[in-house]
Amino acid sequence: MDGRIIIRNASLDDFQAIQLLFRKMFDIFYEDQDVEYPYKESGKRYLIERIEHGIVIVAMIDNRIIGFLTGSIEKSLDFKTYEEYGFIHNMFILEEYRSIGIGKSLVGTFIDRCKEQGISYIHTDSDANQMLINFYTGIGFKINGVNYKMKLT
């Protein structure tokens, strides 16, 4: 057990470990969404599609996946000055491994993958909690608008 952090591209062999972390992410961050989504057929297809055709990066310590990032290259709307952009869909790191640079490494690897494909912009969205705002702005993201939600009875 050497405790080195390894960041690498995910493969389908990593599916179950990523699925488990995806479920843990839903438990913590998605109060108004179906926490069983990662185990439903649509959730499984989402992860498999991302692994096979998107960008999925995992963080490992001692041969165990302890975090992941899912992303993709998206087509821009017609009024944008760039044709495509990278989009970070999800990122999750087990709590005991947070605040040691793993998130920054996952995003940095995603940035490298985007640059390799000639991408010049990356987007993401997140909950409006201060921890996430500090994380993303601390690594160079700029706040670009606000999303609103209203529950109707």
Tab-separated table of N, CA and C in Angstrom:
chain	number	residue	atom	x	y	z
A	1	MET	N	0.842	-1.174	0.000
A	1	MET	CA	0.000	0.000	0.000
A	1	MET	C	0.888	1.239	0.000
A	2	ASP	N	0.960	1.922	-1.161
A	2	ASP	CA	1.857	3.077	-1.231
A	2	ASP	C	1.123	4.408	-1.206
A	3	GLY	N	-0.195	4.424	-1.377
A	3	GLY	CA	-0.972	5.651	-1.264
A	3	GLY	C	-0.810	6.634	-2.400
A	4	ARG	N	-0.136	6.244	-3.490
A	4	ARG	CA	0.008	7.149	-4.627
A	4	ARG	C	-1.332	7.312	-5.325
A	5	ILE	N	-1.578	8.531	-5.774
A	5	ILE	CA	-2.805	8.828	-6.515
A	5	ILE	C	-2.510	8.623	-7.993
A	6	ILE	N	-3.328	7.835	-8.641
A	6	ILE	CA	-3.215	7.601	-10.084
A	6	ILE	C	-4.461	8.175	-10.740
A	7	ILE	N	-4.264	9.004	-11.751
A	7	ILE	CA	-5.355	9.564	-12.540
A	7	ILE	C	-5.245	8.952	-13.927
A	8	ARG	N	-6.335	8.356	-14.408
A	8	ARG	CA	-6.295	7.704	-15.722
A	8	ARG	C	-7.675	7.709	-16.356
A	9	ASN	N	-7.693	7.426	-17.659
A	9	ASN	CA	-8.960	7.276	-18.364
A	9	ASN	C	-9.666	6.023	-17.861
A	10	ALA	N	-10.969	6.096	-17.774
A	10	ALA	CA	-11.765	4.944	-17.354
A	10	ALA	C	-11.971	3.992	-18.524
A	11	SER	N	-12.226	2.748	-18.178
A	11	SER	CA	-12.618	1.743	-19.164
A	11	SER	C	-13.891	1.073	-18.660
A	12	LEU	N	-14.492	0.254	-19.504
A	12	LEU	CA	-15.711	-0.450	-19.081
A	12	LEU	C	-15.442	-1.368	-17.891
A	13	ASP	N	-14.195	-1.794	-17.710
A	13	ASP	CA	-13.863	-2.603	-16.534
A	13	ASP	C	-14.089	-1.832	-15.234
A	14	ASP	N	-14.124	-0.510	-15.310
A	14	ASP	CA	-14.311	0.333	-14.140
A	14	ASP	C	-15.779	0.639	-13.853
A	15	PHE	N	-16.675	0.129	-14.694
A	15	PHE	CA	-18.090	0.512	-14.633
A	15	PHE	C	-18.684	0.377	-13.230
A	16	GLN	N	-18.543	-0.788	-12.594
A	16	GLN	CA	-19.204	-1.008	-11.304
A	16	GLN	C	-18.667	-0.070	-10.222
A	17	ALA	N	-17.381	0.175	-10.211
A	17	ALA	CA	-16.808	1.085	-9.211
A	17	ALA	C	-17.310	2.507	-9.440
A	18	ILE	N	-17.388	2.929	-10.695
A	18	ILE	CA	-17.897	4.266	-11.011
A	18	ILE	C	-19.382	4.352	-10.662
A	19	GLN	N	-20.127	3.310	-10.980
A	19	GLN	CA	-21.561	3.277	-10.683
A	19	GLN	C	-21.802	3.440	-9.177
A	20	LEU	N	-21.010	2.774	-8.359
A	20	LEU	CA	-21.143	2.888	-6.907
A	20	LEU	C	-20.875	4.324	-6.443
A	21	LEU	N	-19.827	4.953	-6.971
A	21	LEU	CA	-19.527	6.339	-6.616
A	21	LEU	C	-20.610	7.288	-7.132
A	22	PHE	N	-21.127	6.993	-8.330
A	22	PHE	CA	-22.211	7.793	-8.919
A	22	PHE	C	-23.414	7.777	-7.979
A	23	ARG	N	-23.728	6.610	-7.433
A	23	ARG	CA	-24.843	6.477	-6.481
A	23	ARG	C	-24.572	7.276	-5.212
A	24	LYS	N	-23.353	7.214	-4.694
A	24	LYS	CA	-22.995	7.986	-3.499
A	24	LYS	C	-23.147	9.481	-3.771
A	25	MET	N	-22.799	9.911	-4.986
A	25	MET	CA	-22.944	11.314	-5.373
A	25	MET	C	-24.414	11.716	-5.320
A	26	PHE	N	-25.295	10.857	-5.811
A	26	PHE	CA	-26.727	11.152	-5.784
A	26	PHE	C	-27.231	11.256	-4.347
A	27	ASP	N	-26.737	10.416	-3.457
A	27	ASP	CA	-27.142	10.477	-2.053
A	27	ASP	C	-26.831	11.834	-1.437
A	28	ILE	N	-25.716	12.405	-1.802
A	28	ILE	CA	-25.235	13.628	-1.161
A	28	ILE	C	-25.744	14.892	-1.838
A	29	PHE	N	-25.720	14.931	-3.169
A	29	PHE	CA	-25.896	16.201	-3.861
A	29	PHE	C	-27.234	16.412	-4.557
A	30	TYR	N	-28.028	15.387	-4.747
A	30	TYR	CA	-29.218	15.542	-5.584
A	30	TYR	C	-30.491	15.264	-4.805
A	31	GLU	N	-30.944	16.233	-4.021
A	31	GLU	CA	-32.104	16.049	-3.166
A	31	GLU	C	-33.398	15.835	-3.934
A	32	ASP	N	-33.508	16.374	-5.143
A	32	ASP	CA	-34.765	16.274	-5.884
A	32	ASP	C	-34.681	15.293	-7.050
A	33	GLN	N	-33.694	14.409	-7.013
A	33	GLN	CA	-33.548	13.451	-8.103
A	33	GLN	C	-33.556	12.030	-7.559
A	34	ASP	N	-33.860	11.098	-8.420
A	34	ASP	CA	-33.989	9.692	-8.061
A	34	ASP	C	-32.611	9.116	-7.727
A	35	VAL	N	-32.383	8.810	-6.449
A	35	VAL	CA	-31.074	8.307	-6.030
A	35	VAL	C	-30.770	6.924	-6.609
A	36	GLU	N	-31.773	6.247	-7.122
A	36	GLU	CA	-31.550	4.933	-7.729
A	36	GLU	C	-31.187	5.024	-9.212
A	37	TYR	N	-31.171	6.238	-9.757
A	37	TYR	CA	-30.856	6.428	-11.173
A	37	TYR	C	-29.600	5.680	-11.620
A	38	PRO	N	-28.510	5.703	-10.865
A	38	PRO	CA	-27.304	4.998	-11.336
A	38	PRO	C	-27.504	3.503	-11.577
A	39	TYR	N	-28.537	2.908	-10.960
A	39	TYR	CA	-28.781	1.474	-11.120
A	39	TYR	C	-29.940	1.169	-12.067
A	40	LYS	N	-30.614	2.199	-12.541
A	40	LYS	CA	-31.670	2.001	-13.533
A	40	LYS	C	-31.041	1.878	-14.917
A	41	GLU	N	-31.778	1.318	-15.845
A	41	GLU	CA	-31.230	1.118	-17.196
A	41	GLU	C	-30.757	2.424	-17.813
A	42	SER	N	-31.518	3.494	-17.645
A	42	SER	CA	-31.112	4.777	-18.223
A	42	SER	C	-29.822	5.289	-17.592
A	43	GLY	N	-29.658	5.099	-16.295
A	43	GLY	CA	-28.430	5.511	-15.624
A	43	GLY	C	-27.239	4.671	-16.062
A	44	LYS	N	-27.455	3.374	-16.216
A	44	LYS	CA	-26.388	2.488	-16.709
A	44	LYS	C	-25.973	2.899	-18.116
A	45	ARG	N	-26.970	3.155	-18.980
A	45	ARG	CA	-26.661	3.575	-20.351
A	45	ARG	C	-25.886	4.883	-20.362
A	46	TYR	N	-26.281	5.820	-19.485
A	46	TYR	CA	-25.586	7.103	-19.389
A	46	TYR	C	-24.106	6.884	-19.095
A	47	LEU	N	-23.803	6.079	-18.080
A	47	LEU	CA	-22.406	5.849	-17.720
A	47	LEU	C	-21.643	5.113	-18.819
A	48	ILE	N	-22.257	4.097	-19.387
A	48	ILE	CA	-21.589	3.346	-20.456
A	48	ILE	C	-21.318	4.247	-21.649
A	49	GLU	N	-22.291	5.065	-22.023
A	49	GLU	CA	-22.124	6.015	-23.134
A	49	GLU	C	-20.964	6.970	-22.849
A	50	ARG	N	-20.902	7.483	-21.640
A	50	ARG	CA	-19.819	8.399	-21.276
A	50	ARG	C	-18.463	7.694	-21.339
A	51	ILE	N	-18.398	6.469	-20.819
A	51	ILE	CA	-17.132	5.732	-20.830
A	51	ILE	C	-16.695	5.435	-22.264
A	52	GLU	N	-17.644	4.995	-23.099
A	52	GLU	CA	-17.296	4.593	-24.467
A	52	GLU	C	-17.093	5.775	-25.412
A	53	HIS	N	-17.863	6.864	-25.240
A	53	HIS	CA	-17.840	7.941	-26.237
A	53	HIS	C	-17.558	9.320	-25.659
A	54	GLY	N	-17.504	9.434	-24.370
A	54	GLY	CA	-17.219	10.717	-23.740
A	54	GLY	C	-15.821	10.707	-23.163
A	55	ILE	N	-15.688	11.427	-22.091
A	55	ILE	CA	-14.423	11.471	-21.366
A	55	ILE	C	-14.740	11.129	-19.923
A	56	VAL	N	-14.241	10.004	-19.466
A	56	VAL	CA	-14.411	9.615	-18.071
A	56	VAL	C	-13.021	9.347	-17.514
A	57	ILE	N	-12.735	10.007	-16.423
A	57	ILE	CA	-11.420	9.930	-15.797
A	57	ILE	C	-11.632	9.449	-14.369
A	58	VAL	N	-10.776	8.542	-13.917
A	58	VAL	CA	-10.882	8.039	-12.555
A	58	VAL	C	-9.623	8.383	-11.770
A	59	ALA	N	-9.814	8.508	-10.457
A	59	ALA	CA	-8.706	8.672	-9.521
A	59	ALA	C	-8.631	7.395	-8.703
A	60	MET	N	-7.413	6.875	-8.568
A	60	MET	CA	-7.214	5.624	-7.840
A	60	MET	C	-6.151	5.802	-6.761
A	61	ILE	N	-6.372	5.128	-5.670
A	61	ILE	CA	-5.365	4.990	-4.618
A	61	ILE	C	-5.352	3.520	-4.213
A	62	ASP	N	-4.173	2.938	-4.174
A	62	ASP	CA	-4.026	1.526	-3.797
A	62	ASP	C	-4.950	0.617	-4.606
A	63	ASN	N	-4.982	0.870	-5.913
A	63	ASN	CA	-5.750	0.045	-6.853
A	63	ASN	C	-7.262	0.109	-6.617
A	64	ARG	N	-7.723	1.170	-5.975
A	64	ARG	CA	-9.152	1.369	-5.694
A	64	ARG	C	-9.586	2.704	-6.279
A	65	ILE	N	-10.686	2.705	-7.030
A	65	ILE	CA	-11.221	3.946	-7.587
A	65	ILE	C	-11.901	4.711	-6.452
A	66	ILE	N	-11.414	5.930	-6.228
A	66	ILE	CA	-11.932	6.741	-5.123
A	66	ILE	C	-12.571	8.042	-5.621
A	67	GLY	N	-12.554	8.246	-6.928
A	67	GLY	CA	-13.171	9.428	-7.501
A	67	GLY	C	-13.268	9.303	-9.009
A	68	PHE	N	-14.147	10.120	-9.598
A	68	PHE	CA	-14.305	10.092	-11.053
A	68	PHE	C	-14.811	11.431	-11.551
A	69	LEU	N	-14.622	11.655	-12.825
A	69	LEU	CA	-15.165	12.815	-13.534
A	69	LEU	C	-15.727	12.306	-14.844
A	70	THR	N	-16.952	12.735	-15.183
A	70	THR	CA	-17.513	12.440	-16.500
A	70	THR	C	-17.649	13.749	-17.265
A	71	GLY	N	-17.303	13.706	-18.524
A	71	GLY	CA	-17.405	14.889	-19.365
A	71	GLY	C	-17.632	14.504	-20.809
A	72	SER	N	-17.766	15.514	-21.631
A	72	SER	CA	-17.976	15.277	-23.062
A	72	SER	C	-17.596	16.526	-23.831
A	73	ILE	N	-17.517	16.363	-25.134
A	73	ILE	CA	-17.352	17.480	-26.052
A	73	ILE	C	-18.727	17.742	-26.645
A	74	GLU	N	-19.196	18.963	-26.516
A	74	GLU	CA	-20.546	19.334	-26.948
A	74	GLU	C	-20.486	20.345	-28.088
A	75	LYS	N	-21.515	20.351	-28.912
A	75	LYS	CA	-21.660	21.357	-29.969
A	75	LYS	C	-22.202	22.641	-29.360
A	76	SER	N	-21.628	23.756	-29.752
A	76	SER	CA	-22.080	25.052	-29.245
A	76	SER	C	-23.329	25.516	-29.982
A	77	LEU	N	-24.062	26.391	-29.343
A	77	LEU	CA	-25.189	27.037	-30.000
A	77	LEU	C	-24.669	27.957	-31.100
A	78	ASP	N	-25.505	28.231	-32.064
A	78	ASP	CA	-25.091	29.013	-33.241
A	78	ASP	C	-24.511	30.376	-32.914
A	79	PHE	N	-24.968	30.996	-31.821
A	79	PHE	CA	-24.519	32.347	-31.531
A	79	PHE	C	-23.188	32.403	-30.772
A	80	LYS	N	-22.629	31.255	-30.425
A	80	LYS	CA	-21.337	31.240	-29.735
A	80	LYS	C	-20.210	31.475	-30.733
A	81	THR	N	-19.085	31.938	-30.229
A	81	THR	CA	-17.934	32.205	-31.104
A	81	THR	C	-17.043	30.979	-31.269
A	82	TYR	N	-17.437	29.862	-30.674
A	82	TYR	CA	-16.687	28.610	-30.792
A	82	TYR	C	-17.672	27.487	-31.108
A	83	GLU	N	-17.195	26.513	-31.899
A	83	GLU	CA	-18.084	25.451	-32.379
A	83	GLU	C	-18.350	24.368	-31.356
A	84	GLU	N	-17.344	24.057	-30.548
A	84	GLU	CA	-17.472	22.992	-29.563
A	84	GLU	C	-16.864	23.436	-28.238
A	85	TYR	N	-17.289	22.783	-27.182
A	85	TYR	CA	-16.737	23.065	-25.868
A	85	TYR	C	-16.732	21.783	-25.044
A	86	GLY	N	-15.869	21.738	-24.049
A	86	GLY	CA	-15.876	20.631	-23.110
A	86	GLY	C	-16.901	20.901	-22.027
A	87	PHE	N	-17.565	19.853	-21.573
A	87	PHE	CA	-18.534	20.010	-20.493
A	87	PHE	C	-18.281	18.948	-19.430
A	88	ILE	N	-18.081	19.394	-18.200
A	88	ILE	CA	-17.946	18.481	-17.068
A	88	ILE	C	-19.348	18.207	-16.544
A	89	HIS	N	-19.772	16.956	-16.663
A	89	HIS	CA	-21.112	16.569	-16.230
A	89	HIS	C	-21.156	16.245	-14.744
A	90	ASN	N	-20.237	15.428	-14.302
A	90	ASN	CA	-20.245	14.971	-12.914
A	90	ASN	C	-18.815	14.816	-12.417
A	91	MET	N	-18.630	15.073	-11.145
A	91	MET	CA	-17.364	14.750	-10.501
A	91	MET	C	-17.676	14.405	-9.050
A	92	PHE	N	-17.058	13.341	-8.583
A	92	PHE	CA	-17.274	12.919	-7.203
A	92	PHE	C	-16.009	12.273	-6.678
A	93	ILE	N	-15.690	12.602	-5.432
A	93	ILE	CA	-14.543	12.021	-4.742
A	93	ILE	C	-15.025	11.602	-3.363
A	94	LEU	N	-14.647	10.405	-2.950
A	94	LEU	CA	-15.017	9.956	-1.612
A	94	LEU	C	-14.545	10.979	-0.576
A	95	GLU	N	-15.366	11.185	0.430
A	95	GLU	CA	-15.130	12.257	1.392
A	95	GLU	C	-13.746	12.199	2.037
A	96	GLU	N	-13.280	11.007	2.366
A	96	GLU	CA	-11.995	10.899	3.052
A	96	GLU	C	-10.797	11.254	2.164
A	97	TYR	N	-11.046	11.449	0.858
A	97	TYR	CA	-9.969	11.799	-0.075
A	97	TYR	C	-10.128	13.209	-0.643
A	98	ARG	N	-11.041	13.981	-0.092
A	98	ARG	CA	-11.251	15.347	-0.575
A	98	ARG	C	-10.216	16.298	0.020
A	99	SER	N	-10.036	17.419	-0.668
A	99	SER	CA	-9.152	18.502	-0.220
A	99	SER	C	-7.675	18.111	-0.209
A	100	ILE	N	-7.307	17.138	-1.063
A	100	ILE	CA	-5.883	16.796	-1.201
A	100	ILE	C	-5.418	16.918	-2.655
A	101	GLY	N	-6.239	17.582	-3.482
A	101	GLY	CA	-5.838	17.858	-4.852
A	101	GLY	C	-6.361	16.909	-5.915
A	102	ILE	N	-7.176	15.942	-5.527
A	102	ILE	CA	-7.677	14.973	-6.505
A	102	ILE	C	-8.642	15.627	-7.480
A	103	GLY	N	-9.555	16.462	-6.997
A	103	GLY	CA	-10.487	17.159	-7.890
A	103	GLY	C	-9.742	18.014	-8.899
A	104	LYS	N	-8.755	18.730	-8.434
A	104	LYS	CA	-7.945	19.566	-9.318
A	104	LYS	C	-7.235	18.704	-10.365
A	105	SER	N	-6.748	17.538	-9.968
A	105	SER	CA	-6.091	16.628	-10.914
A	105	SER	C	-7.069	16.066	-11.939
A	106	LEU	N	-8.276	15.708	-11.481
A	106	LEU	CA	-9.286	15.201	-12.417
A	106	LEU	C	-9.646	16.271	-13.445
A	107	VAL	N	-9.912	17.495	-12.975
A	107	VAL	CA	-10.254	18.582	-13.892
A	107	VAL	C	-9.062	18.894	-14.801
A	108	GLY	N	-7.868	18.900	-14.257
A	108	GLY	CA	-6.679	19.156	-15.075
A	108	GLY	C	-6.513	18.137	-16.182
A	109	THR	N	-6.780	16.888	-15.885
A	109	THR	CA	-6.705	15.841	-16.911
A	109	THR	C	-7.792	16.045	-17.956
A	110	PHE	N	-8.995	16.434	-17.506
A	110	PHE	CA	-10.072	16.730	-18.452
A	110	PHE	C	-9.667	17.894	-19.364
A	111	ILE	N	-9.093	18.928	-18.797
A	111	ILE	CA	-8.616	20.070	-19.591
A	111	ILE	C	-7.607	19.600	-20.638
A	112	ASP	N	-6.673	18.751	-20.230
A	112	ASP	CA	-5.683	18.224	-21.184
A	112	ASP	C	-6.360	17.471	-22.331
A	113	ARG	N	-7.359	16.644	-22.013
A	113	ARG	CA	-8.075	15.884	-23.066
A	113	ARG	C	-8.780	16.850	-24.028
A	114	CYS	N	-9.348	17.908	-23.478
A	114	CYS	CA	-10.030	18.897	-24.324
A	114	CYS	C	-9.028	19.621	-25.222
A	115	LYS	N	-7.910	20.032	-24.656
A	115	LYS	CA	-6.883	20.711	-25.454
A	115	LYS	C	-6.383	19.818	-26.579
A	116	GLU	N	-6.229	18.531	-26.309
A	116	GLU	CA	-5.794	17.577	-27.336
A	116	GLU	C	-6.755	17.558	-28.525
A	117	GLN	N	-8.023	17.888	-28.273
A	117	GLN	CA	-9.041	17.894	-29.323
A	117	GLN	C	-9.311	19.301	-29.856
A	118	GLY	N	-8.465	20.248	-29.496
A	118	GLY	CA	-8.600	21.608	-30.012
A	118	GLY	C	-9.688	22.430	-29.366
A	119	ILE	N	-10.153	22.031	-28.207
A	119	ILE	CA	-11.223	22.733	-27.505
A	119	ILE	C	-10.623	23.929	-26.759
A	120	SER	N	-11.316	25.053	-26.808
A	120	SER	CA	-10.795	26.252	-26.151
A	120	SER	C	-11.653	26.735	-24.977
A	121	TYR	N	-12.809	26.126	-24.744
A	121	TYR	CA	-13.663	26.506	-23.617
A	121	TYR	C	-14.184	25.255	-22.918
A	122	ILE	N	-14.337	25.371	-21.613
A	122	ILE	CA	-14.938	24.304	-20.816
A	122	ILE	C	-16.053	24.928	-19.984
A	123	HIS	N	-17.162	24.226	-19.914
A	123	HIS	CA	-18.305	24.651	-19.105
A	123	HIS	C	-18.584	23.572	-18.060
A	124	THR	N	-19.224	23.966	-17.005
A	124	THR	CA	-19.806	23.035	-16.046
A	124	THR	C	-20.868	23.791	-15.274
A	125	ASP	N	-21.636	23.076	-14.513
A	125	ASP	CA	-22.545	23.719	-13.579
A	125	ASP	C	-22.485	22.933	-12.277
A	126	SER	N	-22.929	23.530	-11.218
A	126	SER	CA	-22.873	22.856	-9.925
A	126	SER	C	-23.921	23.465	-9.005
A	127	ASP	N	-24.106	22.807	-7.886
A	127	ASP	CA	-24.932	23.398	-6.845
A	127	ASP	C	-24.276	24.699	-6.405
A	128	ALA	N	-25.069	25.595	-5.890
A	128	ALA	CA	-24.554	26.903	-5.477
A	128	ALA	C	-24.061	26.859	-4.035
A	129	ASN	N	-23.279	25.834	-3.695
A	129	ASN	CA	-22.721	25.845	-2.342
A	129	ASN	C	-21.312	26.415	-2.396
A	130	GLN	N	-20.911	27.032	-1.330
A	130	GLN	CA	-19.662	27.787	-1.317
A	130	GLN	C	-18.449	26.906	-1.588
A	131	MET	N	-18.478	25.648	-1.125
A	131	MET	CA	-17.361	24.741	-1.360
A	131	MET	C	-17.116	24.556	-2.863
A	132	LEU	N	-18.195	24.318	-3.611
A	132	LEU	CA	-18.039	24.112	-5.057
A	132	LEU	C	-17.674	25.400	-5.777
A	133	ILE	N	-18.269	26.495	-5.362
A	133	ILE	CA	-17.924	27.794	-5.955
A	133	ILE	C	-16.438	28.069	-5.739
A	134	ASN	N	-15.963	27.858	-4.520
A	134	ASN	CA	-14.549	28.083	-4.225
A	134	ASN	C	-13.651	27.145	-5.030
A	135	PHE	N	-14.070	25.883	-5.157
A	135	PHE	CA	-13.267	24.921	-5.912
A	135	PHE	C	-13.114	25.375	-7.359
A	136	TYR	N	-14.233	25.599	-8.039
A	136	TYR	CA	-14.161	25.924	-9.471
A	136	TYR	C	-13.517	27.279	-9.736
A	137	THR	N	-13.848	28.289	-8.950
A	137	THR	CA	-13.208	29.588	-9.184
A	137	THR	C	-11.730	29.529	-8.806
A	138	GLY	N	-11.388	28.693	-7.840
A	138	GLY	CA	-9.997	28.552	-7.422
A	138	GLY	C	-9.096	27.910	-8.454
A	139	ILE	N	-9.686	27.176	-9.399
A	139	ILE	CA	-8.868	26.557	-10.458
A	139	ILE	C	-9.050	27.269	-11.799
A	140	GLY	N	-9.689	28.439	-11.779
A	140	GLY	CA	-9.719	29.259	-12.981
A	140	GLY	C	-11.055	29.439	-13.674
A	141	PHE	N	-12.099	28.763	-13.221
A	141	PHE	CA	-13.412	28.961	-13.823
A	141	PHE	C	-13.964	30.314	-13.396
A	142	LYS	N	-14.757	30.905	-14.252
A	142	LYS	CA	-15.465	32.148	-13.951
A	142	LYS	C	-16.948	31.833	-13.829
A	143	ILE	N	-17.614	32.488	-12.890
A	143	ILE	CA	-19.062	32.317	-12.763
A	143	ILE	C	-19.705	32.952	-13.986
A	144	ASN	N	-20.566	32.185	-14.648
A	144	ASN	CA	-21.139	32.598	-15.929
A	144	ASN	C	-22.653	32.407	-15.893
A	145	GLY	N	-23.327	33.207	-15.076
A	145	GLY	CA	-24.779	33.091	-14.988
A	145	GLY	C	-25.180	32.318	-13.745
A	146	VAL	N	-26.480	32.244	-13.565
A	146	VAL	CA	-27.054	31.578	-12.400
A	146	VAL	C	-28.261	30.778	-12.878
A	147	ASN	N	-28.438	29.580	-12.348
A	147	ASN	CA	-29.623	28.804	-12.639
A	147	ASN	C	-30.612	28.961	-11.493
A	148	TYR	N	-31.898	28.979	-11.813
A	148	TYR	CA	-32.937	29.104	-10.805
A	148	TYR	C	-33.861	27.888	-10.890
A	149	LYS	N	-34.466	27.548	-9.768
A	149	LYS	CA	-35.413	26.432	-9.734
A	149	LYS	C	-36.524	26.788	-8.757
A	150	MET	N	-37.747	26.399	-9.104
A	150	MET	CA	-38.892	26.610	-8.218
A	150	MET	C	-39.706	25.335	-8.193
A	151	LYS	N	-40.006	24.874	-7.007
A	151	LYS	CA	-40.881	23.701	-6.867
A	151	LYS	C	-42.324	24.196	-6.844
A	152	LEU	N	-43.135	23.638	-7.698
A	152	LEU	CA	-44.563	23.982	-7.740
A	152	LEU	C	-45.331	22.904	-7.011
A	153	THR	N	-46.314	23.325	-6.251
A	153	THR	CA	-47.085	22.337	-5.483
A	153	THR	C	-48.248	21.811	-6.255
